[in-house]
PDB file of C-alpha atoms in Angstrom:
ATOM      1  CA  UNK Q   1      -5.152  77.281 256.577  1.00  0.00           C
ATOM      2  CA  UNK Q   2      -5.353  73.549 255.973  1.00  0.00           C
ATOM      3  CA  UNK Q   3      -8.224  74.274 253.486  1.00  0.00           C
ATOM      4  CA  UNK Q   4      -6.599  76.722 251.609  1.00  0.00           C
ATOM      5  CA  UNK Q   5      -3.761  73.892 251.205  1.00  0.00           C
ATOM      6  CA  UNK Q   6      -5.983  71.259 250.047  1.00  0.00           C
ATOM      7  CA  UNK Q   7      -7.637  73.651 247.531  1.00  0.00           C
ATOM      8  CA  UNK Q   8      -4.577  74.303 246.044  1.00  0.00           C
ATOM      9  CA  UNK Q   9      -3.296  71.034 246.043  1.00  0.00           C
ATOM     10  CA  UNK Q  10      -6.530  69.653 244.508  1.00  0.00           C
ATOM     11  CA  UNK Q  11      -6.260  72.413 242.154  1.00  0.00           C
ATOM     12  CA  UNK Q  12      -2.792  71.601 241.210  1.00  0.00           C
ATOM     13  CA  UNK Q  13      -3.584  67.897 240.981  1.00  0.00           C
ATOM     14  CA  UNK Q  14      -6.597  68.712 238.573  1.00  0.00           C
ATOM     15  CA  UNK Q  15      -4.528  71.221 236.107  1.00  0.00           C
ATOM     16  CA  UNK Q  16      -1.533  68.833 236.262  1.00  0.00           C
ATOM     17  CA  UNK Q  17      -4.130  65.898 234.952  1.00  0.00           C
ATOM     18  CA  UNK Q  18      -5.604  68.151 232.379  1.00  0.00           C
ATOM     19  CA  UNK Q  19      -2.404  68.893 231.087  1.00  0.00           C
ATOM     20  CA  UNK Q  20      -1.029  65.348 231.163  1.00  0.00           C
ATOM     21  CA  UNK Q  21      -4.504  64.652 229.455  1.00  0.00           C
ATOM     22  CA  UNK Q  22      -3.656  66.882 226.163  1.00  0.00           C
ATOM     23  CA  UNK Q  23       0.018  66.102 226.084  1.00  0.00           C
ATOM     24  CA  UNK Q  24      -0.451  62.564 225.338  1.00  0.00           C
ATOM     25  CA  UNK Q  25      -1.602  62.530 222.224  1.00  0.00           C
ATOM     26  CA  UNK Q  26       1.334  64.141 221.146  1.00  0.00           C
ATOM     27  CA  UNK Q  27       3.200  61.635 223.323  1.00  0.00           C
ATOM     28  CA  UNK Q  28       1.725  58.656 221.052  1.00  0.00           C
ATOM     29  CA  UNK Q  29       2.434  61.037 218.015  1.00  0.00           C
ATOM     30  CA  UNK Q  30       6.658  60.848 219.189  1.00  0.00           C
ATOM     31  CA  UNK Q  31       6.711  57.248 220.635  1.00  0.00           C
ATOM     32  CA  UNK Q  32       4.689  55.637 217.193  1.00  0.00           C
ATOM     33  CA  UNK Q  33       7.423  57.674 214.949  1.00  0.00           C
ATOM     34  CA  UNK Q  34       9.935  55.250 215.669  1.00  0.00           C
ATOM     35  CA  UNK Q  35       8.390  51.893 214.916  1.00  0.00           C
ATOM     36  CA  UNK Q  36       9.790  49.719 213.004  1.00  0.00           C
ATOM     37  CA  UNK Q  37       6.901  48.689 210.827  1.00  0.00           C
ATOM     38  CA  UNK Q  38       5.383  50.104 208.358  1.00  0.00           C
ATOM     39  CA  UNK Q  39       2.258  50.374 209.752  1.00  0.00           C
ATOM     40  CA  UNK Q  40       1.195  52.872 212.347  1.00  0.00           C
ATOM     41  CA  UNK Q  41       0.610  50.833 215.876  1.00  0.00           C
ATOM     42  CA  UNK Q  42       0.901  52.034 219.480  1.00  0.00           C
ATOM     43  CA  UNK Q  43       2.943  51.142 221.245  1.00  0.00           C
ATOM     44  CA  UNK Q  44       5.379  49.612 218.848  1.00  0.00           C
ATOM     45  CA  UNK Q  45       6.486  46.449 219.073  1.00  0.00           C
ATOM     46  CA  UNK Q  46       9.799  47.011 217.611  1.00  0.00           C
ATOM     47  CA  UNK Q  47      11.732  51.013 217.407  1.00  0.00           C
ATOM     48  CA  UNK Q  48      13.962  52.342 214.831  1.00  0.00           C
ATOM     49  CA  UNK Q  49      15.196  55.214 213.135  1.00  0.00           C
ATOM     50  CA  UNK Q  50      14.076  53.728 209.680  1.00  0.00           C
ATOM     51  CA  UNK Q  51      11.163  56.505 209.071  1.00  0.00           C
ATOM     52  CA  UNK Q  52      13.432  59.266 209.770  1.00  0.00           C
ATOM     53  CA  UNK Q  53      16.358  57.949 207.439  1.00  0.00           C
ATOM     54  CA  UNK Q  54      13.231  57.496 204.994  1.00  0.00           C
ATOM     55  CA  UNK Q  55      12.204  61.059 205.200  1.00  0.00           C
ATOM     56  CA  UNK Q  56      15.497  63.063 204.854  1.00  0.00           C
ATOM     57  CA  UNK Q  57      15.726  60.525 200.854  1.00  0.00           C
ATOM     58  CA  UNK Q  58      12.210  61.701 200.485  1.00  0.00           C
ATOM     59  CA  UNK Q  59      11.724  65.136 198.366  1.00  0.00           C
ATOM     60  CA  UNK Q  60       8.290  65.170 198.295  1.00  0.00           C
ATOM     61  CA  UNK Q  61       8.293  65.372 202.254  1.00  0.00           C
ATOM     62  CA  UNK Q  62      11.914  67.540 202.315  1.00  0.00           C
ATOM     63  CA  UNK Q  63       9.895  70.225 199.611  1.00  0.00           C
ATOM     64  CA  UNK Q  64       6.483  70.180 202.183  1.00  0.00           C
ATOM     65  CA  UNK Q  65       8.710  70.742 204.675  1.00  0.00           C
ATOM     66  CA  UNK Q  66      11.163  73.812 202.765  1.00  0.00           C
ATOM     67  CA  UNK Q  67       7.603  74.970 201.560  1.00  0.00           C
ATOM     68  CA  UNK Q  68       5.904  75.084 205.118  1.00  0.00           C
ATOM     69  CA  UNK Q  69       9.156  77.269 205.792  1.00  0.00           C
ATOM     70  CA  UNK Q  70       8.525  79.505 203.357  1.00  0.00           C
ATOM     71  CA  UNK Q  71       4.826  80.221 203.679  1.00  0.00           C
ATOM     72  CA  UNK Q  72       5.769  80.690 207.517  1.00  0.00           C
ATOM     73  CA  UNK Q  73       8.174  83.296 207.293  1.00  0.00           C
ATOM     74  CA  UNK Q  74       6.476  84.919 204.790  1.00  0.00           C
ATOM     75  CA  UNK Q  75       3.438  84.953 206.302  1.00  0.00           C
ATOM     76  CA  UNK Q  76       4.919  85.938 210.057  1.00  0.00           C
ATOM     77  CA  UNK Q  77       6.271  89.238 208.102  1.00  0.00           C
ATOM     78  CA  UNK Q  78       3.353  90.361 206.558  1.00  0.00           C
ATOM     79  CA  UNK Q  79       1.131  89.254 209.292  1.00  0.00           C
ATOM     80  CA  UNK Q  80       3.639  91.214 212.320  1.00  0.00           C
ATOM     81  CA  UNK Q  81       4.075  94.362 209.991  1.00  0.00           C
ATOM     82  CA  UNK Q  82      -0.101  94.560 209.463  1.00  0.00           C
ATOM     83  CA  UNK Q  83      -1.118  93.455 213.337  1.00  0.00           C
ATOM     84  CA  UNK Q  84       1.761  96.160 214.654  1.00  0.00           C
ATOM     85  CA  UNK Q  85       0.787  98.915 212.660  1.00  0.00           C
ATOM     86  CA  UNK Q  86      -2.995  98.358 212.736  1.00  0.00           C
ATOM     87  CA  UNK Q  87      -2.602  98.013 216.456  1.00  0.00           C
ATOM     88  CA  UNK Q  88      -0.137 101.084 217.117  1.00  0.00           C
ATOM     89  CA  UNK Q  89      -2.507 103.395 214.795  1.00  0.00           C
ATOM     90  CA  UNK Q  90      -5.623 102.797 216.738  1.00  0.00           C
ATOM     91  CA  UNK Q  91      -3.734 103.523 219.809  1.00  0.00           C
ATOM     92  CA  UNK Q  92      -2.844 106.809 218.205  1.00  0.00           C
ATOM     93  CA  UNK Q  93      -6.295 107.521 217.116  1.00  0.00           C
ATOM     94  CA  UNK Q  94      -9.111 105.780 218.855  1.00  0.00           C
ATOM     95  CA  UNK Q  95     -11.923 107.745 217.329  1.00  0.00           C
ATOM     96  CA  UNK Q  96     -14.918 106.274 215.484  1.00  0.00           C
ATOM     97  CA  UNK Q  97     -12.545 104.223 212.811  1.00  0.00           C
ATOM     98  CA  UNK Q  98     -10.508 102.814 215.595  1.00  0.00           C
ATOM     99  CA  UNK Q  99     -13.939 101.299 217.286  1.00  0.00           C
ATOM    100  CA  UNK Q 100     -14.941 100.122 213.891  1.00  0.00           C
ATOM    101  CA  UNK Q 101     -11.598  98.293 213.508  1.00  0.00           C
ATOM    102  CA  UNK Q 102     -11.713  95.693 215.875  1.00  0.00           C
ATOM    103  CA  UNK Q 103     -15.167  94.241 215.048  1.00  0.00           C
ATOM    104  CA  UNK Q 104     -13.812  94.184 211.639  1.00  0.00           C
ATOM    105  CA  UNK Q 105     -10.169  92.528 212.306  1.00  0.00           C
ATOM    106  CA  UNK Q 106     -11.910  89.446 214.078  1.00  0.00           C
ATOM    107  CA  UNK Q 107     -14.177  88.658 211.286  1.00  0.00           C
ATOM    108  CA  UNK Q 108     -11.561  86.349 209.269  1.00  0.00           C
ATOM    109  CA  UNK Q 109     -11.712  84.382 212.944  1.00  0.00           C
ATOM    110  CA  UNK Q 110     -15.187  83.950 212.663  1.00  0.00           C
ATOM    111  CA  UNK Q 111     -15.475  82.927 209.344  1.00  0.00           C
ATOM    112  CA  UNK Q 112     -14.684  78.567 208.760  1.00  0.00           C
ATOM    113  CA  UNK Q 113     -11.530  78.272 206.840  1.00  0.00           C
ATOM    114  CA  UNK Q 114     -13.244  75.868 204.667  1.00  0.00           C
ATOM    115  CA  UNK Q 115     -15.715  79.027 202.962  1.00  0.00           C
ATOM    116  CA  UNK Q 116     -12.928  81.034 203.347  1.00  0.00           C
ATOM    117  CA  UNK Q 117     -10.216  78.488 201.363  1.00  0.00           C
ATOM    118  CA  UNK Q 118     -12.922  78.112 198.321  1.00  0.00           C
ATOM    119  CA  UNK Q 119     -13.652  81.893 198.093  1.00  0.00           C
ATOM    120  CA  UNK Q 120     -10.075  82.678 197.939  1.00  0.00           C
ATOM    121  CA  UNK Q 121      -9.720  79.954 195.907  1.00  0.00           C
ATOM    122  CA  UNK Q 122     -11.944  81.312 193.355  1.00  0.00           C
ATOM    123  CA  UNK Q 123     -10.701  85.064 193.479  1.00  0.00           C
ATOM    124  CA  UNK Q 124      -6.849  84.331 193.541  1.00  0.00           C
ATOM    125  CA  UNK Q 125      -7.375  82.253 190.485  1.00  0.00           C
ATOM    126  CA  UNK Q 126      -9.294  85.326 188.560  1.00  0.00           C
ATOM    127  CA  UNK Q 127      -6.136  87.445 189.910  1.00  0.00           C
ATOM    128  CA  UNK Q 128      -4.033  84.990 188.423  1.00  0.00           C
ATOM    129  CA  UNK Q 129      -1.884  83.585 191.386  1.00  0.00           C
ATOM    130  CA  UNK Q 130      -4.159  80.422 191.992  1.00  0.00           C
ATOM    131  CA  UNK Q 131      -1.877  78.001 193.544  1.00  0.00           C
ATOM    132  CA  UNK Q 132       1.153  79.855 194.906  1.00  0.00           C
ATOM    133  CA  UNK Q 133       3.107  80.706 197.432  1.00  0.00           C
ATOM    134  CA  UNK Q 134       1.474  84.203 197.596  1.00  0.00           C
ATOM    135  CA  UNK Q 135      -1.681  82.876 197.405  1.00  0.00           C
ATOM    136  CA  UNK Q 136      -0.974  80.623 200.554  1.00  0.00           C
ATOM    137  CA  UNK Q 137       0.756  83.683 202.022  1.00  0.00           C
ATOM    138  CA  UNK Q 138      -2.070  85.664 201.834  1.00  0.00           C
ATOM    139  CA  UNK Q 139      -4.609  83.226 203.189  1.00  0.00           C
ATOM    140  CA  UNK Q 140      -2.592  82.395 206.121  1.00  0.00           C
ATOM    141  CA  UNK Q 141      -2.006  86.162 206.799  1.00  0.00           C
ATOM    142  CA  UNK Q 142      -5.528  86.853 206.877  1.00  0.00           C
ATOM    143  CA  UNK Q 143      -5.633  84.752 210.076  1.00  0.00           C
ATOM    144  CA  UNK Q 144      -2.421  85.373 211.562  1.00  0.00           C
ATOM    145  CA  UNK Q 145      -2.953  89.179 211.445  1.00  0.00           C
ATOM    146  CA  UNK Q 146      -5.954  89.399 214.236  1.00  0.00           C
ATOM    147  CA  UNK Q 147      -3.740  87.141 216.569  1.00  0.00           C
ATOM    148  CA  UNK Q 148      -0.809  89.482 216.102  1.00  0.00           C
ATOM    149  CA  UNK Q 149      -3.174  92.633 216.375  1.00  0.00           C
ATOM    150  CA  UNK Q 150      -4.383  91.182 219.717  1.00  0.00           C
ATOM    151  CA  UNK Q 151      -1.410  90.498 221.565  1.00  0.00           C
ATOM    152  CA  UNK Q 152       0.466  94.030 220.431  1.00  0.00           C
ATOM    153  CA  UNK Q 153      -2.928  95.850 221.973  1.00  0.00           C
ATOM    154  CA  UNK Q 154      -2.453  94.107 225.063  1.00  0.00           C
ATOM    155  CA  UNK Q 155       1.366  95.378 224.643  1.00  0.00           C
ATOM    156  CA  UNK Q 156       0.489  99.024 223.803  1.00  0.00           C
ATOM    157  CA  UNK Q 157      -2.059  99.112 226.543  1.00  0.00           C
ATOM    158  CA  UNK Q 158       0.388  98.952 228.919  1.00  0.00           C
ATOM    159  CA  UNK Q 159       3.215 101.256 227.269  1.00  0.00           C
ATOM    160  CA  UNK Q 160       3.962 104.761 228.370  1.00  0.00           C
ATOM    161  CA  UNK Q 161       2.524 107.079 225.697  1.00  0.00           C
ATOM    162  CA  UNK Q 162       4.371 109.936 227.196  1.00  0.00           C
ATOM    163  CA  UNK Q 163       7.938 108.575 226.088  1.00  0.00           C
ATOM    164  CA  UNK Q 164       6.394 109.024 222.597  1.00  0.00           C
ATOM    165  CA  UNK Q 165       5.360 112.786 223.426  1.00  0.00           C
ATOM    166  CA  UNK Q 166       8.721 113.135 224.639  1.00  0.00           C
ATOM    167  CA  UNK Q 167      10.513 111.867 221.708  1.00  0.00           C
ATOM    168  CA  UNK Q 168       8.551 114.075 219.336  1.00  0.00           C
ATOM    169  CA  UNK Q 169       9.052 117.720 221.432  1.00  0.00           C
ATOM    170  CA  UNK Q 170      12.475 116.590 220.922  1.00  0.00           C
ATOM    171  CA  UNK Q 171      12.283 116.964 217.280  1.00  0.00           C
ATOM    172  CA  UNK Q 172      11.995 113.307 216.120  1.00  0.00           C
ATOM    173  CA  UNK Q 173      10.031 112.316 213.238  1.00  0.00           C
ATOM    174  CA  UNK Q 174       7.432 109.654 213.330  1.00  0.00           C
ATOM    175  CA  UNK Q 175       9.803 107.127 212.371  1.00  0.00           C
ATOM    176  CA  UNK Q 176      12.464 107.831 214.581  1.00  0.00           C
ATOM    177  CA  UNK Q 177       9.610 108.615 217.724  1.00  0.00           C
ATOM    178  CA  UNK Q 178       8.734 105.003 216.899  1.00  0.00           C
ATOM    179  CA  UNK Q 179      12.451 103.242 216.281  1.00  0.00           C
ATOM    180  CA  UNK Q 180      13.932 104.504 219.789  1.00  0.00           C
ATOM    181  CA  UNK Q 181      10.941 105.447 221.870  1.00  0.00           C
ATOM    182  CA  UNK Q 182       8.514 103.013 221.113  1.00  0.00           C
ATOM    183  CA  UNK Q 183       9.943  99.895 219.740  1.00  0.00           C
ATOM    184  CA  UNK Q 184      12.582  99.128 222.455  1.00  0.00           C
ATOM    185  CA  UNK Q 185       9.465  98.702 224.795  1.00  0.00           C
ATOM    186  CA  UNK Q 186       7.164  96.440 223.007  1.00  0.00           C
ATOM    187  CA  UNK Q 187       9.989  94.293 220.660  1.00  0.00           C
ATOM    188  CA  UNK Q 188       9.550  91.464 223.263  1.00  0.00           C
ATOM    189  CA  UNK Q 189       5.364  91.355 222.277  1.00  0.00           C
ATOM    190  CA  UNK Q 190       6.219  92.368 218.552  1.00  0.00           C
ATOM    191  CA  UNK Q 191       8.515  88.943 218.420  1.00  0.00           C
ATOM    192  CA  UNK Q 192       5.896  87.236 220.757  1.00  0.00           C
ATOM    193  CA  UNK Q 193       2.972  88.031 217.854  1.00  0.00           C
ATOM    194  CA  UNK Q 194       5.673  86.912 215.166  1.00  0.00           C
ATOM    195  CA  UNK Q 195       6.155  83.450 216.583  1.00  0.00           C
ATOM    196  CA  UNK Q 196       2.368  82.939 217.301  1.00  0.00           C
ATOM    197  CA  UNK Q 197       1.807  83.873 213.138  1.00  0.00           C
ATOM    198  CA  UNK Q 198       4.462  82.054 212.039  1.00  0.00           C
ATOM    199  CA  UNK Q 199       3.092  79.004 214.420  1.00  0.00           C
ATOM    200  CA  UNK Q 200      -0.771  79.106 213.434  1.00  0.00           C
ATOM    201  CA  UNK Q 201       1.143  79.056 209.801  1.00  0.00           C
ATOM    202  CA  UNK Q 202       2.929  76.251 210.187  1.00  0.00           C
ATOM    203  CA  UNK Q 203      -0.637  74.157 211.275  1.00  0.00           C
ATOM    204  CA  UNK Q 204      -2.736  75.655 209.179  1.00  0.00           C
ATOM    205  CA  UNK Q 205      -4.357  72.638 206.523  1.00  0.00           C
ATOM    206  CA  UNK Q 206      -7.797  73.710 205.136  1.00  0.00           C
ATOM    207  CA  UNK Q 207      -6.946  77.239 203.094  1.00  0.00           C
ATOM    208  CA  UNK Q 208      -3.601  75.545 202.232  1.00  0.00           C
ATOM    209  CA  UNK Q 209      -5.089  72.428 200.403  1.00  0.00           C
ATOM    210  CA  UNK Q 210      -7.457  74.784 198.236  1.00  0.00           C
ATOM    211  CA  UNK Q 211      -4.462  77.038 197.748  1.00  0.00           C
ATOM    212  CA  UNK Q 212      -1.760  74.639 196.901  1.00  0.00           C
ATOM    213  CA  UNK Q 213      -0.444  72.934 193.694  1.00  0.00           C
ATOM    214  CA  UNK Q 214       2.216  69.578 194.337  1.00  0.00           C
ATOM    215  CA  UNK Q 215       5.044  72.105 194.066  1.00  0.00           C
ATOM    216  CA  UNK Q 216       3.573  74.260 196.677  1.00  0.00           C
ATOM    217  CA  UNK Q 217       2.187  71.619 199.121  1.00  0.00           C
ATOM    218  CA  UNK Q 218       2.799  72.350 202.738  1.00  0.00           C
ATOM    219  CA  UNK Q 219       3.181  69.606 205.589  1.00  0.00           C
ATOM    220  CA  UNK Q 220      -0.175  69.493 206.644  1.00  0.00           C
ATOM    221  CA  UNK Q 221      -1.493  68.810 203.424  1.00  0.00           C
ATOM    222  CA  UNK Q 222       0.964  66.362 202.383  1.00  0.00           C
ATOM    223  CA  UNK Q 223       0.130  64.495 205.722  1.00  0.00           C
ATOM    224  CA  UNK Q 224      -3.534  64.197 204.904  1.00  0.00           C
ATOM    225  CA  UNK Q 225      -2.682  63.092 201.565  1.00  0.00           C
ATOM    226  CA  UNK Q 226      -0.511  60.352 202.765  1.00  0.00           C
ATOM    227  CA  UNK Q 227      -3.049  59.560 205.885  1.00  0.00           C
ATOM    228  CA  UNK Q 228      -6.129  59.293 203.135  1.00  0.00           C
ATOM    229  CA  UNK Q 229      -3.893  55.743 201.538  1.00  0.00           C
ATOM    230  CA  UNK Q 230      -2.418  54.555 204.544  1.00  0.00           C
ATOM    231  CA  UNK Q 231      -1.608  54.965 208.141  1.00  0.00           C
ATOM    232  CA  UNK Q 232       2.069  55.540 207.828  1.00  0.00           C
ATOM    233  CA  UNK Q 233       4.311  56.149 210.771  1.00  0.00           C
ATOM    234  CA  UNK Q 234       6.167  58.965 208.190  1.00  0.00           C
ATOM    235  CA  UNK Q 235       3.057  61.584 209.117  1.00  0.00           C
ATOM    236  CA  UNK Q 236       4.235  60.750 213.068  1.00  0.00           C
ATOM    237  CA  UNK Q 237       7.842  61.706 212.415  1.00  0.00           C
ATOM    238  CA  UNK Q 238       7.092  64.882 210.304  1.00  0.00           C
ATOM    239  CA  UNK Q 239       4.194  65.771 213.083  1.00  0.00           C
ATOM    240  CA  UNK Q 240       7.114  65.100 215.392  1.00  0.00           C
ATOM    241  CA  UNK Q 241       9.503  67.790 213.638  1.00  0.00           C
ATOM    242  CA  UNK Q 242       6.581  70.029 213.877  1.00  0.00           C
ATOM    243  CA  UNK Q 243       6.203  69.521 217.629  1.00  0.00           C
ATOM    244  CA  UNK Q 244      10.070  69.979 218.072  1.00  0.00           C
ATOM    245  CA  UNK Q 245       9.780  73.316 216.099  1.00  0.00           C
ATOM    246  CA  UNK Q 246       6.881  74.528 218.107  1.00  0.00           C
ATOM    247  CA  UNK Q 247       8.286  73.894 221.185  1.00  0.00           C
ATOM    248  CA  UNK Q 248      11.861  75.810 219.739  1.00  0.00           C
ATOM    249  CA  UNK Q 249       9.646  78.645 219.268  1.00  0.00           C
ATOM    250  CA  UNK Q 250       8.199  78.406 223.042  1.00  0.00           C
ATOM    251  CA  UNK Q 251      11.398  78.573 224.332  1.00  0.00           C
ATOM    252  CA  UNK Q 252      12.814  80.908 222.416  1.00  0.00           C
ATOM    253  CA  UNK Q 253       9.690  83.462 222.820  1.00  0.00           C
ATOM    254  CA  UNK Q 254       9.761  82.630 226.935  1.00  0.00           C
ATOM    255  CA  UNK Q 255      13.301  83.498 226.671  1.00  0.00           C
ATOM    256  CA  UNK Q 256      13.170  86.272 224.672  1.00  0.00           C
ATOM    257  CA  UNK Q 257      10.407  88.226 226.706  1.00  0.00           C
ATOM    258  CA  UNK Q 258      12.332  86.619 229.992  1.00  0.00           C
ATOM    259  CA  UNK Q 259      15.685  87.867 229.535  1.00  0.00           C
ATOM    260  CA  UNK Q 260      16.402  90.145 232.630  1.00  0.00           C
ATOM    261  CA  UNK Q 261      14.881  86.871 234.297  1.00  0.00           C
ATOM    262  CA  UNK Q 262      17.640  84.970 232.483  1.00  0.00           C
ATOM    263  CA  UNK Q 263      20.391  86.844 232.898  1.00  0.00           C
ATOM    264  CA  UNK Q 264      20.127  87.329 236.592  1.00  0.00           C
ATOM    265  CA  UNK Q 265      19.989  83.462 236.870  1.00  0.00           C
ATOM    266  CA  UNK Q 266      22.562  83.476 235.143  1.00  0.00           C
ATOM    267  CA  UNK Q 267      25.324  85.802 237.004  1.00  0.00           C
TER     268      UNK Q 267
END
């Protein structure tokens, strides 16, 4: 018995470090994004809000920022409608395609985004949409897709096909089998696979600096721009907006598949 308490406290200890371990860097990231200077030190030796005052009179950072939006919900849409469907179908009809498809779906995963931001460099220029939202939309897509295709197999493998036989010897169509039989069940993994494309979106740097054009520049590419002159404490306080937004959408997803759990905390 006493054993089986040390383990876990040793095991708790030893998680609890390894986590502390990979939060700080984003620690420094916070702390260093209200210094003073102009140079990036840790720890400061004086704090302010001066960088953040500086970046809401800055539209170069304010249009990274509205264009890091963009690409984000544009590519979450595209990215949850393809993973959801591709994922629902071959739960439909796992034959010979189906077993194909998976191999297949990971292969953008395997491939470095470097090879993969020059090649669709080169072929969205010859389509004519070089660098463009859509173009940036598209790369980031063909990552986010697999992630959301993923997560909504693990959600259909534990659904109840025999709601959706039910719903069809009632008569309903495959749209409606799918609106009221299927989707209330797996909306809490659909909006789960949303918020993981629109994160990996939102970080994505290598595809988006072969893609982009100074109008269409998203955060992460503006930040290495600015990190390549100078160590500036701005890149801490727009990685720190990033940080805040990631964490929104933790909370919000945790919440959102949690809410039975919430609302009987809550009575």
């Amino acid at each position: 018995m006493h054993r089986e308490r040390l383990e876990n406290a040793l095991f708790r200890a030893g998680y609890l470090a390894i986590l502390t371990f990979m939060l700080l860097p984003l620690a420094v990231v916070v702390v260093t994004s209200f210094a003073e200077s102009g140079n990036l030190a840790f720890p400061p030796e004086h704090y302010s809000l001066v960088h953040y005052r500086t970046f809401v009179e800055e539209t170069h950072w304010l249009l990274a920022f509205d264009n890091s939006l963009l690409v984000g919900v544009g590519t979450t849409i595209i990215a949850t409608t393809l993973g959801v469907t591709a994922a629902f179908g071959h739960e439909i009809d796992d034959g010979r395609a189906g077993q194909v498809l998976a191999p297949l779906v990971l292969i953008p995963l395997l491939i470095p985004p470097i090879i993969l931001g020059i090649s669709m460099r080169v072929y969205f220029v010859r389509a004519g949409i070089g660098a463009s939202y859509p173009s940036i939309i598209l790369a980031h897509t063909l990552w986010a897709t697999p992630l959301v295709y993923f997560v909504m197999r693990s959600v259909f493998s534990r659904f109840d096909w025999q709601l959706l036989d039910a719903a069809k010897d009632l008569g309903a169509g495959p749209i409606r089998s799918f609106v009221y039989a299927v989707l209330p069940n797996v909306k809490h993994g659909i909006f789960v696979g949303a918020l993981l494309a629109f994160i990996i979106s939102l970080q994505e740097f290598v595809m988006a600096l072969f893609l982009s054009s100074r109008s269409t520049e998203t955060i992460p590419v503006v930040a290495w721009t600015q990190i390549r002159q100078s160590l500036d404490p701005m890149v801490s306080v727009v990685s720190t907006f990033l940080i805040i937004i990631s964490l929104i959408a933790i909370v919000i997803a945790t919440i959102a598949t949690n809410l039975d759990w919430l609302s009987k905390q809550l009575s």
